[in-house]
Amino acid sequence: MDALCGCGIIKTGIAPAGMGIVESHGGMLDIGQPYADRVDLDDYVCDPLARSKQEMAWEGNRFRISKQQLLEEGLIPPDRVEQLTSRYDQAEGYKKDVASVGDSKSIAQRANEINDYVDLVEVYLPRENLIVTLPWEPGEGGGSKPLVEAEFQGPEGGPFHLLGFAFVPDNPIPIASASIWYDMHMMANEIARKIKRQAARAKRVLAYEGRGYEDAQTIENAEDDETVRVDHIDAMKEFERGGVTDDSYKFMGWCRQQFSEIAG
């Protein structure tokens, strides 16, 4: 789903001793434990000047972890752990947005007060073959000095893998496939709604003249395949109105075909 709507990112590896803060789905990894974690595009960071993944001087991901876990791990001095902050501690604009709900504190900020979470960034440096852990806000509470440095032990391409279906030259991040066929999707959806309205408007009624009133009632009350007697059969006529047109079905079929071709 990430690759269809943006870029699919996965972080893989094996947690060795002394590699730094290796955190998977909210928990620390044991030594030798393999991991393959989804990385949200909002948490992914990379070299903005790189024209391809091979040119990247660095790439990494932001993750959340509690101060208690960091203290138990013992890789970062306690005084530096206490200086670390969360993204919600820094986002003044975010605080103003949530204030309109009726409280100056968001749900995330309240959760931080309970569990005391902080945000870190783990950066992979391919040329130096290092994994560096940094505060999310360099120069703020945690300072700009790396918290942990460790040699990367893994494949040459690094721990991050990108999945996409529409790459363009000189851009390491693929185009969202959904953006390519979005217009066709909206058009097909509009035609489908039109077909629904046409089907809802479809009517079949029995019209009759005044002299055919009793005959119409007789036919209305008759069971399926029942034989009835009428006196003025020429005073009644069945009419159909509305309904789905053949052209609507044909155009909907064309939309489906074009959507399939564009989407691959």
GROMACS .gro file of C-alpha atoms in nm:
model
  264
    1MET     CA    1   0.000   0.000   0.000
    2ASP     CA    2   0.287   0.239   0.078
    3ALA     CA    3   0.438   0.177  -0.267
    4LEU     CA    4   0.105   0.250  -0.438
    5CYS     CA    5   0.043   0.572  -0.246
    6GLY     CA    6   0.401   0.693  -0.221
    7CYS     CA    7   0.711   0.488  -0.155
    8GLY     CA    8   0.742   0.155   0.024
    9ILE     CA    9   1.037   0.153   0.264
   10ILE     CA   10   1.161  -0.142   0.464
   11LYS     CA   11   1.456  -0.162   0.700
   12THR     CA   12   1.622  -0.501   0.734
   13GLY     CA   13   1.917  -0.644   0.919
   14ILE     CA   14   2.041  -0.855   1.206
   15ALA     CA   15   2.092  -0.694   1.544
   16PRO     CA   16   2.457  -0.745   1.648
   17ALA     CA   17   2.615  -0.645   1.976
   18GLY     CA   18   2.707  -0.279   2.002
   19MET     CA   19   2.528  -0.168   1.683
   20GLY     CA   20   2.348   0.110   1.861
   21ILE     CA   21   1.979   0.163   1.916
   22VAL     CA   22   1.811  -0.110   1.713
   23GLU     CA   23   1.441  -0.082   1.786
   24SER     CA   24   1.165  -0.283   1.618
   25HIS     CA   25   0.792  -0.214   1.659
   26GLY     CA   26   0.841  -0.051   1.996
   27GLY     CA   27   1.076  -0.310   2.146
   28MET     CA   28   1.451  -0.363   2.162
   29LEU     CA   29   1.599  -0.648   1.959
   30ASP     CA   30   1.811  -0.929   2.097
   31ILE     CA   31   2.162  -0.988   1.965
   32GLY     CA   32   2.146  -1.190   1.642
   33GLN     CA   33   1.775  -1.134   1.592
   34PRO     CA   34   1.678  -1.055   1.230
   35TYR     CA   35   1.431  -0.778   1.165
   36ALA     CA   36   1.238  -0.634   0.871
   37ASP     CA   37   1.049  -0.322   0.971
   38ARG     CA   38   0.824  -0.095   0.769
   39VAL     CA   39   0.942   0.266   0.771
   40ASP     CA   40   0.682   0.536   0.722
   41LEU     CA   41   0.765   0.787   0.450
   42ASP     CA   42   0.724   1.069   0.703
   43ASP     CA   43   0.996   0.908   0.918
   44TYR     CA   44   1.239   0.843   0.632
   45VAL     CA   45   1.531   1.084   0.586
   46CYS     CA   46   1.791   1.081   0.311
   47ASP     CA   47   2.050   1.287   0.126
   48PRO     CA   48   1.846   1.560  -0.052
   49LEU     CA   49   2.115   1.615  -0.316
   50ALA     CA   50   2.134   1.251  -0.428
   51ARG     CA   51   1.989   1.173  -0.772
   52SER     CA   52   1.966   0.800  -0.701
   53LYS     CA   53   1.983   0.571  -0.403
   54GLN     CA   54   2.337   0.473  -0.499
   55GLU     CA   55   2.447   0.839  -0.471
   56MET     CA   56   2.310   0.889  -0.121
   57ALA     CA   57   2.575   0.997   0.128
   58TRP     CA   58   2.337   0.904   0.409
   59GLU     CA   59   1.987   0.778   0.478
   60GLY     CA   60   1.800   0.692   0.794
   61ASN     CA   61   1.474   0.683   0.980
   62ARG     CA   62   1.314   0.848   1.280
   63PHE     CA   63   1.173   0.627   1.553
   64ARG     CA   64   1.018   0.669   1.895
   65ILE     CA   65   1.151   0.505   2.210
   66SER     CA   66   1.101   0.558   2.581
   67LYS     CA   67   1.371   0.706   2.801
   68GLN     CA   68   1.335   0.406   3.031
   69GLN     CA   69   1.440   0.171   2.750
   70LEU     CA   70   1.741   0.387   2.670
   71LEU     CA   71   1.850   0.393   3.033
   72GLU     CA   72   1.812   0.015   3.060
   73GLU     CA   73   2.014  -0.039   2.740
   74GLY     CA   74   2.298   0.175   2.878
   75LEU     CA   75   2.437   0.282   2.540
   76ILE     CA   76   2.375   0.653   2.603
   77PRO     CA   77   2.490   0.841   2.915
   78PRO     CA   78   2.194   0.911   3.148
   79ASP     CA   79   2.251   1.287   3.143
   80ARG     CA   80   2.214   1.292   2.764
   81VAL     CA   81   1.906   1.070   2.778
   82GLU     CA   82   1.736   1.322   3.008
   83GLN     CA   83   1.807   1.602   2.757
   84LEU     CA   84   1.638   1.423   2.466
   85THR     CA   85   1.303   1.548   2.340
   86SER     CA   86   1.006   1.429   2.141
   87ARG     CA   87   0.877   1.573   1.814
   88TYR     CA   88   0.566   1.685   2.004
   89ASP     CA   89   0.777   1.888   2.244
   90GLN     CA   90   0.912   2.092   1.951
   91ALA     CA   91   0.603   2.136   1.732
   92GLU     CA   92   0.456   2.466   1.850
   93GLY     CA   93   0.239   2.492   1.541
   94TYR     CA   94   0.106   2.143   1.605
   95LYS     CA   95   0.015   2.241   1.961
   96LYS     CA   96  -0.182   2.541   1.833
   97ASP     CA   97  -0.373   2.323   1.586
   98VAL     CA   98  -0.487   2.076   1.849
   99ALA     CA   99  -0.575   2.351   2.096
  100SER     CA  100  -0.899   2.415   1.907
  101VAL     CA  101  -1.023   2.073   2.017
  102GLY     CA  102  -1.071   2.217   2.366
  103ASP     CA  103  -0.741   2.129   2.528
  104SER     CA  104  -0.391   2.264   2.476
  105LYS     CA  105  -0.245   1.912   2.489
  106SER     CA  106  -0.288   1.650   2.219
  107ILE     CA  107  -0.336   1.280   2.279
  108ALA     CA  108   0.024   1.222   2.170
  109GLN     CA  109   0.151   1.482   2.415
  110ARG     CA  110  -0.045   1.322   2.697
  111ALA     CA  111   0.099   0.981   2.604
  112ASN     CA  112   0.447   1.134   2.620
  113GLU     CA  113   0.378   1.259   2.971
  114ILE     CA  114   0.279   0.907   3.078
  115ASN     CA  115   0.557   0.711   2.907
  116ASP     CA  116   0.819   0.985   2.850
  117TYR     CA  117   0.897   0.902   2.488
  118VAL     CA  118   1.170   1.064   2.281
  119ASP     CA  119   1.249   1.067   1.909
  120LEU     CA  120   1.580   0.952   1.764
  121VAL     CA  121   1.715   0.912   1.413
  122GLU     CA  122   1.928   0.620   1.305
  123VAL     CA  123   2.141   0.717   1.005
  124TYR     CA  124   2.333   0.483   0.776
  125LEU     CA  125   2.658   0.622   0.626
  126PRO     CA  126   2.755   0.393   0.334
  127ARG     CA  127   3.099   0.538   0.265
  128GLU     CA  128   3.203   0.521   0.630
  129ASN     CA  129   3.006   0.198   0.681
  130LEU     CA  130   2.865   0.336   1.005
  131ILE     CA  131   2.529   0.345   1.181
  132VAL     CA  132   2.493   0.671   1.373
  133THR     CA  133   2.215   0.747   1.620
  134LEU     CA  134   2.125   1.116   1.656
  135PRO     CA  135   1.867   1.323   1.843
  136TRP     CA  136   1.566   1.408   1.629
  137GLU     CA  137   1.627   1.780   1.689
  138PRO     CA  138   2.006   1.841   1.657
  139GLY     CA  139   2.118   2.143   1.853
  140GLU     CA  140   1.819   2.126   2.087
  141GLY     CA  141   1.793   1.923   2.408
  142GLY     CA  142   2.005   1.633   2.289
  143GLY     CA  143   2.279   1.839   2.128
  144SER     CA  144   2.425   1.781   1.782
  145LYS     CA  145   2.688   1.524   1.883
  146PRO     CA  146   2.597   1.165   1.783
  147LEU     CA  147   2.458   0.957   2.066
  148VAL     CA  148   2.592   0.625   1.940
  149GLU     CA  149   2.828   0.525   1.656
  150ALA     CA  150   2.873   0.164   1.548
  151GLU     CA  151   3.010  -0.021   1.248
  152PHE     CA  152   2.738  -0.143   1.015
  153GLN     CA  153   2.736  -0.518   0.973
  154GLY     CA  154   2.520  -0.610   0.680
  155PRO     CA  155   2.488  -0.609   0.302
  156GLU     CA  156   2.671  -0.350   0.095
  157GLY     CA  157   2.351  -0.175  -0.006
  158GLY     CA  158   2.264  -0.090   0.353
  159PRO     CA  159   1.959  -0.165   0.565
  160PHE     CA  160   1.705   0.044   0.370
  161HIS     CA  161   1.517  -0.089   0.068
  162LEU     CA  162   1.277   0.118  -0.145
  163LEU     CA  163   0.979  -0.023  -0.332
  164GLY     CA  164   0.814   0.174  -0.611
  165PHE     CA  165   0.645   0.119  -0.946
  166ALA     CA  166   0.715   0.447  -1.128
  167PHE     CA  167   1.068   0.587  -1.105
  168VAL     CA  168   1.181   0.896  -1.293
  169PRO     CA  169   1.538   0.997  -1.385
  170ASP     CA  170   1.747   1.176  -1.123
  171ASN     CA  171   1.503   1.110  -0.840
  172PRO     CA  172   1.558   0.833  -0.584
  173ILE     CA  173   1.200   0.850  -0.455
  174PRO     CA  174   0.943   0.696  -0.693
  175ILE     CA  175   0.623   0.861  -0.807
  176ALA     CA  176   0.310   0.741  -0.629
  177SER     CA  177   0.133   0.503  -0.866
  178ALA     CA  178  -0.201   0.615  -0.727
  179SER     CA  179  -0.135   0.968  -0.853
  180ILE     CA  180  -0.096   0.836  -1.209
  181TRP     CA  181  -0.433   0.662  -1.229
  182TYR     CA  182  -0.618   0.888  -0.985
  183ASP     CA  183  -0.797   1.087  -1.259
  184MET     CA  184  -0.910   0.768  -1.432
  185HIS     CA  185  -1.031   0.631  -1.100
  186MET     CA  186  -1.235   0.946  -1.034
  187MET     CA  187  -1.390   0.935  -1.382
  188ALA     CA  188  -1.485   0.567  -1.351
  189ASN     CA  189  -1.627   0.635  -1.006
  190GLU     CA  190  -1.838   0.920  -1.146
  191ILE     CA  191  -1.977   0.695  -1.422
  192ALA     CA  192  -2.049   0.419  -1.168
  193ARG     CA  193  -2.249   0.666  -0.958
  194LYS     CA  194  -2.436   0.777  -1.269
  195ILE     CA  195  -2.526   0.415  -1.349
  196LYS     CA  196  -2.650   0.374  -0.994
  197ARG     CA  197  -2.874   0.682  -1.026
  198GLN     CA  198  -3.008   0.556  -1.358
  199ALA     CA  199  -3.089   0.218  -1.206
  200ALA     CA  200  -3.261   0.383  -0.909
  201ARG     CA  201  -3.478   0.593  -1.143
  202ALA     CA  202  -3.595   0.291  -1.342
  203LYS     CA  203  -3.974   0.243  -1.322
  204ARG     CA  204  -4.230   0.009  -1.476
  205VAL     CA  205  -4.591   0.122  -1.428
  206LEU     CA  206  -4.935   0.013  -1.550
  207ALA     CA  207  -5.136   0.309  -1.680
  208TYR     CA  208  -5.513   0.282  -1.735
  209GLU     CA  209  -5.809   0.491  -1.844
  210GLY     CA  210  -6.098   0.562  -1.610
  211ARG     CA  211  -6.309   0.284  -1.757
  212GLY     CA  212  -6.029   0.036  -1.693
  213TYR     CA  213  -6.000   0.101  -1.317
  214GLU     CA  214  -6.148  -0.232  -1.205
  215ASP     CA  215  -5.945  -0.422  -1.464
  216ALA     CA  216  -5.626  -0.255  -1.339
  217GLN     CA  217  -5.709  -0.353  -0.980
  218THR     CA  218  -5.771  -0.710  -1.093
  219ILE     CA  219  -5.431  -0.727  -1.261
  220GLU     CA  220  -5.261  -0.560  -0.962
  221ASN     CA  221  -5.399  -0.825  -0.724
  222ALA     CA  222  -5.333  -1.120  -0.953
  223GLU     CA  223  -5.061  -1.374  -0.868
  224ASP     CA  224  -4.776  -1.450  -1.102
  225ASP     CA  225  -4.884  -1.662  -1.401
  226GLU     CA  226  -5.249  -1.633  -1.294
  227THR     CA  227  -5.529  -1.602  -1.554
  228VAL     CA  228  -5.774  -1.312  -1.501
  229ARG     CA  229  -6.073  -1.171  -1.687
  230VAL     CA  230  -6.082  -0.804  -1.793
  231ASP     CA  231  -6.344  -0.605  -1.983
  232HIS     CA  232  -6.133  -0.320  -2.123
  233ILE     CA  233  -5.790  -0.457  -2.204
  234ASP     CA  234  -5.733  -0.172  -2.449
  235ALA     CA  235  -5.774   0.082  -2.164
  236MET     CA  236  -5.447  -0.031  -1.998
  237LYS     CA  237  -5.085  -0.008  -2.103
  238GLU     CA  238  -4.752  -0.078  -1.933
  239PHE     CA  239  -4.483   0.190  -1.946
  240GLU     CA  240  -4.111   0.181  -1.860
  241ARG     CA  241  -3.914   0.488  -1.763
  242GLY     CA  242  -3.545   0.544  -1.689
  243GLY     CA  243  -3.304   0.259  -1.640
  244VAL     CA  244  -2.937   0.212  -1.726
  245THR     CA  245  -2.852   0.290  -2.086
  246ASP     CA  246  -2.630   0.071  -2.301
  247ASP     CA  247  -2.397   0.366  -2.361
  248SER     CA  248  -2.330   0.392  -1.986
  249TYR     CA  249  -2.231   0.026  -1.969
  250LYS     CA  250  -2.006   0.064  -2.274
  251PHE     CA  251  -1.829   0.370  -2.134
  252MET     CA  252  -1.784   0.201  -1.796
  253GLY     CA  253  -1.625  -0.095  -1.972
  254TRP     CA  254  -1.387   0.142  -2.154
  255CYS     CA  255  -1.293   0.308  -1.825
  256ARG     CA  256  -1.210  -0.029  -1.670
  257GLN     CA  257  -0.995  -0.121  -1.968
  258GLN     CA  258  -0.806   0.209  -1.961
  259PHE     CA  259  -0.760   0.187  -1.587
  260SER     CA  260  -0.611  -0.161  -1.623
  261GLU     CA  261  -0.369  -0.042  -1.892
  262ILE     CA  262  -0.258   0.266  -1.699
  263ALA     CA  263  -0.221   0.078  -1.370
  264GLY     CA  264  -0.020  -0.195  -1.542
   0.00000   0.00000   0.00000
